[in-house]
Structure formats: C-alpha cells, structure tokens
C-alpha cells in the first residue's frame, strides 16, 4: 500500500499556525487553527507535525515534478527535452530573475523553517514518550539536513538558522558559509543515526531510517572530499543495513504495482500515490519521462500496414496512419503515450555502442523501439510508465528514488580509490558490475587515475536520470568540459553559454529585493552581477 504520500498535512508558518488535514500515517483528522502553545502535547501530535515535513517533499518545486531535477539532472550530459522547452535550464541562460529557482528556494526554506520550529517543540518535550520523541527528532534532523543538502548544492553559501528566526530577523539575515552549514548537518545526522530505527513496516514504509541518515551523511562527506568519513558511512550501510543490491537491475525501478513499490535496494524514496482522495499526493514527474503520442512512432504519418503488408483500416474503411495503428496496439494492452517528452536521453547516452559490450543496464535504462516499432526519440525505460489503469497522465503513483544501494557501493569505491588506490576499491565497484554484465566483467589492473576516470562513466550508466549526474560533474570539476563536448540536439546550445559561474545558481532576485543583506558577503551574487 502507499504510505507517506497519503499525508494531507500542509504546514504553514504564517503567524506560527499549523493547520490542515491528515489521512496517514495516522488515521485521524488534524484540527485547524492550532498554535505551538497548545500543540505537541502527545505522541500523535508530534507525529502529525513530522508527517507535514514529508508532505512538503511532494511539492512541484521539489520532488513531485521537475523542481529538483532541473538542478540535478538537466544541464549535464544525460537528459534534455524532446523539443525546444526548458531552454533556460539546459542552455545555461538562467540569471537573477530568470529561472533562478525561486520556487525551489522558497519551498526548501519552508522545510527549513518548519523543521527548526518542530525541533524546538519536540526535542526534550516531556509530554512525549521517549521512543516517539527520539524518532520524531531523528526524522526532523534528517529532513532539515536534506533541505540544507539541496540549498548548499544549488546556491553554495545560503541563509542558515538552527532556531526559527523572527520575521524581522529573516528580513535581514545574511548568507552563512557552506562549510559551516555542512559541518553542522553532519553532526545532526550523526545524532539522527542514533535515534532512528533501522527499518519500518506496513504504513510506516517510506519514513527516514538510520540508514537514510547514514546515506545522506555519506553524501555530505563525498561532496566535501572527506574520503575516510565517506567510506566509513558507506561500509556501515553495506555491512550492517538490511539493504542489498537486487539481482536484476530492472527490478530496482519496477513501479508497476502501486501496492508493491518498495524493495531492498531503496534506502530513501519520496512516496507518491495516485489516489484522488489524497490531493497532490501523486507525481507528474513520470509525465516528463513518458513520450507524447504526437511524436511517436518514427515515420508516424505514413499509411499503416500490418505484418503481412495489408493496409490497416479504420471502421469507416479509411486507412490508418502509423501513429493511429501504433496507438491502437498500445491501447490493446492498456497503455498509451500521454506524457510531455520533457526528459529524454541525449543522443550519446541513447546509443548502445557508447555502452560497454554486454552491459545489461542498457535495455533496462534506454528504449528506442517499443512493441516492434522504432521510436522517433529514445526514452528512459527506468523512469517511464505507460500503464493507463494505474498510472494516468497527471496522476502517477511512482515513488521518487532518492537514495539506493548501488550508489553506496560506487561511493565506497570512489572513496577507497582516493584514499588508497584501486586495490581495495575493486570489491565495491565490481559488486555493482556483477549485476550489470553476464558474463561478469570486473575491473582490475588500473592505476588510481584510470580508476578515477572510469568511475565517471560507471556512475553515469548506473545512475543516469536519477538526480545525481550534474552534481557529480560539478564535484569532479568537469561540468564545463562535459557540457561543451557532449552531443546536444539542434534546439539546444549549452556549450555556447556555460561559464564557470554556472556551477552555482544566483540567489533568487525576489529574495534579494526583500532582503538586500543577502548580498553583504558576496555582492556579485555567485558571479551573476
């Protein structure tokens, strides 16, 4: 069954009021007009507040649509649109006031404010049982660390607070160094790891576990090149957690049964549901990866013939076009192409010859023909869902996989190689490749530099279109070179526009207009002035 996505709790801080309704994890209605003075009096109320933090992740500016994907997936060498849209992002035309991420900034700071407010009222609260208090504090710390993970990745130095500021303080707050923020978040995550359970079951599936907190902490260490700490956290997950690599790569992304969408490789997901009773508990991100029937198949306007070469006729006796016949075959198996085509593989990634011979991940990741028909564009099979019974346009139940086990092994391999060279790093990357190839094609005999460079592609093929690629290229210092050298489609020209400043976004113009103090520590606004 679907879980967190059924939470209909929206939390607002205007006047420090909490109000809305809730229909999961707890089957009770949340009252309106409740202030912090008369809330957080029992375990149920604390859990309702925490549920609201998960609900914020469902916003279009975060995980529900393309909010975070614009910063993590687009603008690299993996994903672009099937037509001339999203050009500000992919073509590096964003600037102050132009696709500067204001919606995402705003929603992340709503999460930061709510997390700080709730932590103040839950941590040490003797009205709560110890077990409920520990879990709530652990989840709040995780959510706040996830928030600042995104903020520091996208904007670098940002406004930072650990206790909820007053409105006056918020209007004059300045930016804090990214290093300071991340150091605090690592400490918070270390505490969260001690408070959170190792697993959940039933309707609690999807909550942050100690392993999700460990994974996020490892990510912070990875981005800060703290290799030993990164390796230690990854080994903790590998050696002690219930998570494992699935035997079949394609199974990791199998979301076809809305009642069975979790598996042992998932460490943290954002849980969505298509049930209309739960409002925006669904996701529209799947539509970005689904094709448009107006594009497909290739040679779509030609007259349709069947496998014997006979014309395919409509009921009125006129001949079908290829697209009509193709669509009728899709519909016969309860499928259709009703998406946006906003996120399709770039040409180089889509070509099988650019993958290593025998890489089984290709067919599970890329689709260039379907039910015997050649497609005009390639698509990400791992992220699409054409099912017209369980996954309709604008109302999809697919979970967003934020962290999974294969990433842990690849981080461990990279960290070990940076620390000591490849000898002990092979065991981690080869565990991932063992599943990817039949027969197995393990790495061996590399220098440290050769291993490092090979990891650039290994992470791309394993994790493409999962929200890691652009930040990987940034932390390796190769974003500009890659964007300038990869093949783009005719309507995109990022190679002509990308500059060193583009590794960060500018602080949104609307925020600066409200609070000019955001420019005190950097009058150039990350180089955009």
XYZ file of C-alpha atoms in Angstrom:
529
model
C 0.000 0.000 0.000
C 1.036 3.595 -0.461
C 2.123 5.346 2.682
C 3.677 8.763 3.176
C 2.044 10.204 0.086
C -1.326 9.878 1.767
C -0.390 12.553 4.262
C -2.541 15.557 3.586
C -0.776 17.720 6.112
C 0.339 21.134 4.902
C 2.235 23.176 7.450
C 2.324 26.946 7.343
C 4.339 29.301 9.496
C 2.356 32.490 8.910
C 1.592 33.590 12.423
C 3.152 30.289 13.581
C -0.122 28.498 12.903
C -0.441 24.849 11.982
C -3.471 23.857 10.006
C -4.804 21.266 7.550
C -5.923 17.625 7.432
C -4.160 14.262 7.547
C -5.067 10.774 6.390
C -1.911 8.712 7.007
C 0.398 7.615 8.748
C -2.314 8.189 11.368
C -5.968 7.678 10.546
C -7.206 10.819 12.278
C -8.065 14.336 11.245
C -5.775 17.201 12.166
C -7.557 20.195 13.669
C -7.218 23.697 12.263
C -6.039 26.829 13.983
C -3.653 25.085 16.387
C -0.664 27.037 17.666
C 2.584 25.716 19.064
C 1.415 26.761 22.524
C -1.271 24.092 22.622
C 0.251 21.538 20.270
C 2.955 18.850 20.697
C 1.238 17.549 23.819
C 1.297 13.856 22.875
C 2.940 11.363 20.543
C 0.217 11.631 17.917
C 0.537 15.397 17.590
C 4.306 15.194 17.246
C 3.957 12.601 14.521
C 1.417 14.718 12.659
C 3.900 17.583 12.589
C 6.652 15.338 11.263
C 4.254 13.989 8.637
C 3.883 17.541 7.402
C 7.593 17.711 6.636
C 7.297 14.676 4.377
C 4.309 16.279 2.708
C 6.416 19.279 1.711
C 8.627 16.990 -0.384
C 5.602 16.407 -2.637
C 5.603 19.959 -3.924
C 6.197 20.548 -7.653
C 9.282 22.607 -6.815
C 10.904 19.661 -5.038
C 10.231 16.032 -5.969
C 6.731 15.994 -7.469
C 7.583 17.350 -10.906
C 10.831 18.738 -12.279
C 11.747 21.090 -9.431
C 14.931 19.436 -8.194
C 15.500 17.617 -11.480
C 16.237 20.961 -13.112
C 19.281 21.347 -10.859
C 20.460 17.741 -10.644
C 19.522 16.038 -13.908
C 19.130 18.624 -16.677
C 22.042 20.711 -17.898
C 24.536 17.836 -17.990
C 25.226 15.002 -20.442
C 22.254 12.738 -19.754
C 18.842 14.414 -20.074
C 17.204 17.110 -22.197
C 13.767 17.707 -23.701
C 12.397 16.257 -26.930
C 11.690 19.788 -28.200
C 12.659 23.392 -27.563
C 11.473 23.750 -23.940
C 13.264 24.256 -20.626
C 15.914 26.155 -22.534
C 16.859 28.487 -19.679
C 17.938 25.497 -17.616
C 19.507 23.250 -20.215
C 21.121 26.049 -22.226
C 22.528 27.853 -19.174
C 20.518 31.006 -19.718
C 19.360 31.319 -16.126
C 20.189 34.520 -14.258
C 18.797 36.680 -11.483
C 15.055 36.701 -12.025
C 15.277 34.245 -14.937
C 14.726 30.598 -13.998
C 16.715 31.297 -10.820
C 14.990 28.603 -8.791
C 12.840 30.864 -6.649
C 10.110 28.227 -6.219
C 12.580 25.610 -5.063
C 14.370 28.068 -2.777
C 11.056 29.093 -1.244
C 9.881 25.530 -0.637
C 13.223 24.423 0.817
C 13.149 27.293 3.278
C 9.609 26.395 4.237
C 11.013 22.979 5.075
C 13.920 24.560 6.975
C 11.627 26.834 8.995
C 9.178 24.088 9.833
C 11.964 21.694 10.806
C 13.520 24.233 13.145
C 10.165 25.110 14.695
C 9.220 21.481 15.253
C 12.614 20.573 16.662
C 12.295 23.322 19.247
C 8.956 21.903 20.360
C 9.762 18.191 20.223
C 13.346 17.863 21.440
C 13.254 17.441 25.213
C 9.441 17.564 25.331
C 8.435 15.500 28.370
C 4.839 15.229 27.154
C 6.069 12.710 24.586
C 7.187 9.156 25.157
C 10.903 8.630 24.783
C 10.530 6.385 21.747
C 8.201 8.804 19.937
C 10.395 11.771 20.829
C 13.558 10.053 19.616
C 12.028 9.058 16.307
C 10.498 12.485 15.718
C 13.773 14.261 16.494
C 15.679 11.875 14.248
C 13.276 12.421 11.341
C 13.282 16.199 11.786
C 17.087 16.282 11.827
C 17.171 14.180 8.666
C 14.661 16.405 6.882
C 16.496 19.587 7.827
C 19.806 18.076 6.669
C 18.175 17.046 3.378
C 16.945 20.615 2.983
C 20.379 22.183 3.522
C 21.967 19.492 1.341
C 19.948 20.856 -1.581
C 20.391 24.507 -0.640
C 24.187 24.291 -0.376
C 24.460 22.158 -3.509
C 22.472 24.599 -5.614
C 23.409 28.002 -4.124
C 26.539 27.420 -2.024
C 26.568 29.887 0.885
C 22.968 30.451 1.979
C 20.995 31.880 4.912
C 21.201 29.454 7.812
C 19.458 29.101 11.142
C 19.037 26.366 13.708
C 16.268 28.065 15.664
C 13.325 29.696 13.960
C 14.140 33.407 13.466
C 11.582 36.143 13.902
C 10.138 37.762 10.801
C 12.379 40.773 11.457
C 15.466 38.554 11.686
C 14.509 36.739 8.495
C 14.246 40.064 6.672
C 17.895 40.926 7.420
C 19.567 37.513 7.544
C 22.833 37.140 5.640
C 24.446 34.129 3.978
C 26.494 31.660 6.041
C 29.486 29.719 4.700
C 28.594 26.415 3.103
C 31.333 24.679 5.107
C 29.832 25.764 8.417
C 26.348 24.614 7.411
C 27.551 21.242 6.206
C 29.621 20.643 9.327
C 26.539 21.201 11.459
C 24.409 18.972 9.247
C 26.912 16.123 9.569
C 26.738 16.445 13.351
C 22.951 16.473 13.228
C 22.924 13.378 11.043
C 25.292 11.591 13.400
C 22.743 12.198 16.127
C 19.837 11.180 13.886
C 21.556 7.869 13.182
C 21.489 7.072 16.906
C 17.793 7.953 17.213
C 16.186 6.454 14.128
C 15.127 2.826 13.674
C 16.840 0.648 11.099
C 13.646 -0.254 9.253
C 9.895 0.186 9.120
C 6.988 -1.946 8.024
C 3.425 -1.519 6.848
C 2.101 2.021 6.713
C 5.394 3.448 8.043
C 7.376 2.409 4.971
C 8.956 5.481 3.450
C 9.977 7.207 6.657
C 13.634 8.060 7.081
C 15.610 5.284 8.750
C 19.046 5.414 10.360
C 20.361 4.134 7.031
C 18.803 7.039 5.140
C 20.531 9.382 7.583
C 23.793 7.465 7.137
C 23.461 7.721 3.365
C 22.859 11.463 3.489
C 25.835 11.905 5.802
C 27.983 9.902 3.360
C 26.809 12.211 0.566
C 27.893 15.277 2.513
C 31.323 13.716 3.083
C 31.576 12.751 -0.597
C 30.879 16.295 -1.781
C 33.394 17.674 0.720
C 36.004 15.075 -0.337
C 36.211 13.697 3.194
C 37.056 10.291 1.834
C 37.605 8.346 5.033
C 34.372 9.538 6.592
C 32.508 8.806 3.377
C 33.954 5.292 3.233
C 33.139 4.655 6.888
C 29.482 5.572 6.429
C 29.184 3.549 3.220
C 30.734 0.485 4.854
C 28.313 0.844 7.750
C 25.400 0.588 5.317
C 26.982 -2.270 3.371
C 27.910 -4.302 6.449
C 25.000 -3.613 8.784
C 21.868 -2.451 6.974
C 19.069 -4.630 5.570
C 19.601 -3.036 2.145
C 21.134 -5.011 -0.718
C 21.611 -4.877 -4.464
C 18.737 -6.599 -6.229
C 19.694 -9.445 -8.536
C 18.022 -7.804 -11.539
C 18.768 -4.161 -12.355
C 15.357 -3.535 -13.932
C 13.583 -4.671 -10.761
C 15.018 -1.690 -8.883
C 12.707 0.606 -10.864
C 9.646 -1.629 -11.113
C 6.750 0.592 -10.056
C 4.026 -1.215 -11.996
C 2.152 -2.420 -8.925
C 1.150 0.563 -6.765
C 0.731 -1.802 -3.820
C 4.309 -3.109 -4.059
C 6.759 -0.348 -4.917
C 9.424 -0.735 -2.238
C 12.372 -3.083 -2.464
C 15.550 -3.857 -0.564
C 17.729 -1.580 -2.696
C 15.768 1.561 -1.867
C 17.277 3.464 1.066
C 15.086 6.556 0.867
C 12.230 7.378 -1.502
C 9.570 10.055 -1.725
C 6.322 8.089 -1.730
C 3.584 9.157 -4.138
C 0.074 7.831 -4.721
C -2.487 8.302 -7.494
C -5.439 8.033 -5.117
C -7.526 11.206 -5.744
C -8.583 11.240 -2.100
C -5.139 12.471 -1.170
C -4.884 15.600 -3.288
C -1.385 16.275 -4.594
C -0.067 13.021 -3.217
C 0.575 11.986 -6.817
C 3.529 12.804 -9.056
C 3.633 14.352 -12.507
C 7.364 13.724 -12.903
C 6.562 10.494 -14.750
C 4.884 12.558 -17.478
C 8.238 14.198 -18.200
C 9.693 10.771 -18.975
C 6.661 9.427 -20.833
C 6.506 10.003 -24.628
C 3.947 12.126 -26.437
C 1.902 10.202 -28.993
C 2.123 13.315 -31.187
C 5.861 12.465 -31.551
C 5.674 8.709 -31.954
C 6.411 6.401 -33.620
C 9.057 7.217 -36.218
C 7.505 7.782 -39.650
C 4.258 8.319 -37.806
C 2.412 9.980 -40.688
C 2.840 7.146 -43.184
C -0.041 4.829 -44.066
C -0.207 1.832 -41.722
C 0.117 -1.764 -42.864
C 0.005 -4.954 -40.797
C 2.715 -7.603 -40.508
C 1.560 -9.100 -43.817
C 1.759 -5.796 -45.663
C -2.009 -5.293 -45.795
C -3.497 -1.832 -45.180
C -4.838 -1.320 -41.674
C -8.294 0.203 -41.937
C -10.427 2.241 -39.582
C -14.065 1.223 -39.001
C -15.090 3.739 -41.692
C -12.870 1.996 -44.238
C -10.137 4.640 -44.468
C -6.535 3.629 -43.902
C -4.927 4.296 -40.537
C -1.753 6.270 -40.197
C 1.190 4.663 -38.437
C 0.604 6.629 -35.251
C -3.051 5.579 -35.111
C -2.219 1.925 -35.583
C 0.623 2.138 -33.081
C -1.661 3.792 -30.545
C -4.333 1.144 -31.069
C -1.760 -1.560 -30.295
C -0.742 0.296 -27.152
C -4.328 0.668 -26.038
C -4.967 -3.015 -26.647
C -2.539 -3.693 -23.815
C -3.957 -0.850 -21.705
C -1.095 1.568 -22.439
C -0.705 4.904 -24.156
C 1.842 7.661 -24.696
C 0.310 10.629 -22.921
C 3.426 12.270 -21.475
C 5.316 15.508 -22.037
C 8.589 14.210 -23.500
C 10.364 16.748 -21.290
C 13.147 14.388 -20.171
C 14.628 12.120 -22.831
C 18.186 10.741 -23.153
C 20.735 12.800 -25.011
C 21.900 11.105 -28.243
C 25.247 9.811 -26.968
C 23.719 8.095 -23.953
C 20.950 6.637 -26.103
C 23.326 4.855 -28.468
C 24.057 1.294 -27.466
C 27.569 1.465 -28.915
C 28.508 4.030 -26.274
C 27.815 1.495 -23.530
C 30.259 -1.288 -22.822
C 29.553 -4.500 -24.745
C 27.319 -6.758 -22.711
C 26.017 -4.078 -20.337
C 22.579 -5.377 -19.370
C 21.658 -1.996 -17.937
C 21.216 -0.534 -21.400
C 17.925 -2.257 -22.211
C 16.607 -1.613 -18.701
C 17.531 2.072 -18.982
C 17.032 3.098 -22.622
C 14.208 2.296 -25.036
C 14.496 3.169 -28.726
C 11.768 0.880 -30.048
C 8.603 -0.453 -28.492
C 6.251 -3.329 -29.367
C 8.178 -3.726 -32.588
C 8.055 -0.071 -33.654
C 11.045 2.231 -33.988
C 10.592 5.403 -31.946
C 11.458 8.915 -33.065
C 13.118 9.674 -29.724
C 14.833 7.473 -27.167
C 13.318 7.370 -23.676
C 14.254 6.319 -20.174
C 12.569 2.979 -19.663
C 13.578 3.043 -15.985
C 11.513 6.207 -15.417
C 8.512 5.814 -17.714
C 5.163 4.139 -17.062
C 2.645 3.837 -19.906
C 0.028 1.998 -17.810
C -3.388 3.595 -18.350
C -5.071 1.774 -15.496
C -2.737 2.523 -12.580
C -0.641 5.454 -13.810
C -2.589 8.116 -15.672
C -1.307 11.418 -17.029
C -1.120 13.952 -14.219
C -1.886 11.318 -11.601
C 1.017 8.908 -11.207
C 1.890 6.846 -8.111
C 5.575 6.198 -8.855
C 7.971 6.772 -5.961
C 10.976 9.047 -6.462
C 14.055 7.007 -5.561
C 16.313 9.490 -3.775
C 18.986 7.096 -2.477
C 19.657 3.454 -3.322
C 22.229 0.824 -2.547
C 24.197 0.852 -5.801
C 25.165 4.459 -5.123
C 26.567 3.376 -1.756
C 28.869 0.823 -3.397
C 30.037 3.323 -6.009
C 30.713 5.993 -3.370
C 32.653 3.434 -1.331
C 34.696 2.511 -4.410
C 35.481 6.127 -5.197
C 36.415 6.948 -1.602
C 38.651 3.888 -1.234
C 40.420 4.681 -4.503
C 41.042 8.281 -3.441
C 42.407 7.098 -0.097
C 44.490 4.095 -1.048
C 44.279 3.442 -4.763
C 42.167 0.816 -6.516
C 43.270 -2.474 -4.911
C 40.568 -2.482 -2.233
C 38.175 -0.364 -4.279
C 37.517 -3.060 -6.882
C 35.365 -5.066 -4.470
C 32.797 -2.273 -4.296
C 32.507 -1.296 -7.942
C 32.661 -4.918 -9.080
C 29.706 -5.744 -6.863
C 27.662 -3.321 -8.952
C 29.138 -4.548 -12.234
C 28.487 -8.171 -11.339
C 24.791 -7.481 -11.750
C 25.308 -5.330 -14.840
C 27.110 -7.900 -17.008
C 26.645 -11.529 -17.985
C 29.266 -12.872 -18.113
C 30.813 -10.711 -15.415
C 33.295 -8.025 -16.489
C 35.079 -6.923 -13.305
C 37.594 -4.121 -13.187
C 41.237 -4.887 -12.462
C 44.744 -3.709 -13.242
C 44.012 0.026 -13.169
C 46.058 2.890 -11.827
C 44.421 5.258 -9.368
C 43.871 7.805 -12.137
C 42.458 5.200 -14.534
C 40.028 4.047 -11.835
C 39.012 7.639 -11.142
C 38.285 8.341 -14.798
C 36.432 5.053 -15.287
C 34.186 5.940 -12.373
C 32.976 8.975 -14.313
C 31.214 6.681 -16.782
C 30.298 3.937 -14.334
C 28.223 6.310 -12.244
C 26.602 7.688 -15.392
C 25.488 4.302 -16.672
C 24.307 3.033 -13.290
C 22.593 6.190 -12.011
C 21.603 8.247 -15.070
C 18.336 10.197 -14.782
C 18.188 9.586 -11.020
C 19.238 13.051 -9.859
C 22.996 12.603 -9.374
C 24.741 13.399 -12.637
C 25.091 17.165 -12.668
C 26.395 17.331 -9.101
C 28.838 14.525 -9.878
C 30.234 16.531 -12.791
C 30.455 19.638 -10.601
C 32.278 17.933 -7.728
C 34.705 16.324 -10.200
C 35.362 19.762 -11.724
C 34.427 18.677 -15.248
C 30.923 20.084 -15.798
C 32.012 22.701 -18.308
C 34.203 20.328 -20.302
C 31.498 17.670 -20.472
C 28.696 20.044 -21.420
C 30.876 21.560 -24.148
C 31.844 18.199 -25.622
C 28.666 16.108 -25.424
C 26.278 15.964 -28.384
C 23.131 18.036 -27.900
C 20.081 18.307 -30.128
C 19.703 21.125 -32.615
C 17.456 23.250 -30.398
C 19.952 23.282 -27.510
C 23.254 25.169 -27.346
C 24.548 24.971 -23.754
C 28.140 24.683 -24.966
C 27.929 28.270 -26.236
C 26.667 29.653 -22.950
C 28.040 27.724 -19.993
C 30.549 29.582 -17.797
C 32.381 28.739 -14.557
C 29.767 30.630 -12.506
C 27.099 28.154 -13.589
C 28.180 25.533 -11.074
C 26.004 27.562 -8.679
C 22.722 29.377 -9.181
C 22.215 33.039 -8.239
C 20.272 33.812 -5.091
C 16.746 34.427 -6.477
C 16.101 38.051 -7.358
C 12.863 38.222 -5.387
C 14.725 37.204 -2.238
C 17.338 39.914 -2.750
C 14.642 42.538 -3.281
C 13.059 41.505 0.013
C 16.389 41.261 1.820
C 19.366 43.146 0.291
C 21.540 41.829 3.151
C 21.844 38.606 1.145
C 24.473 40.437 -0.921
C 26.610 41.542 2.030
C 29.056 38.639 1.919
C 29.008 38.388 -1.885
C 27.923 41.494 -3.823
C 28.351 39.549 -7.091
C 25.629 37.034 -6.154
C 27.683 33.983 -7.149
C 29.088 35.862 -10.125
C 25.784 36.889 -11.705
C 26.253 40.649 -11.056
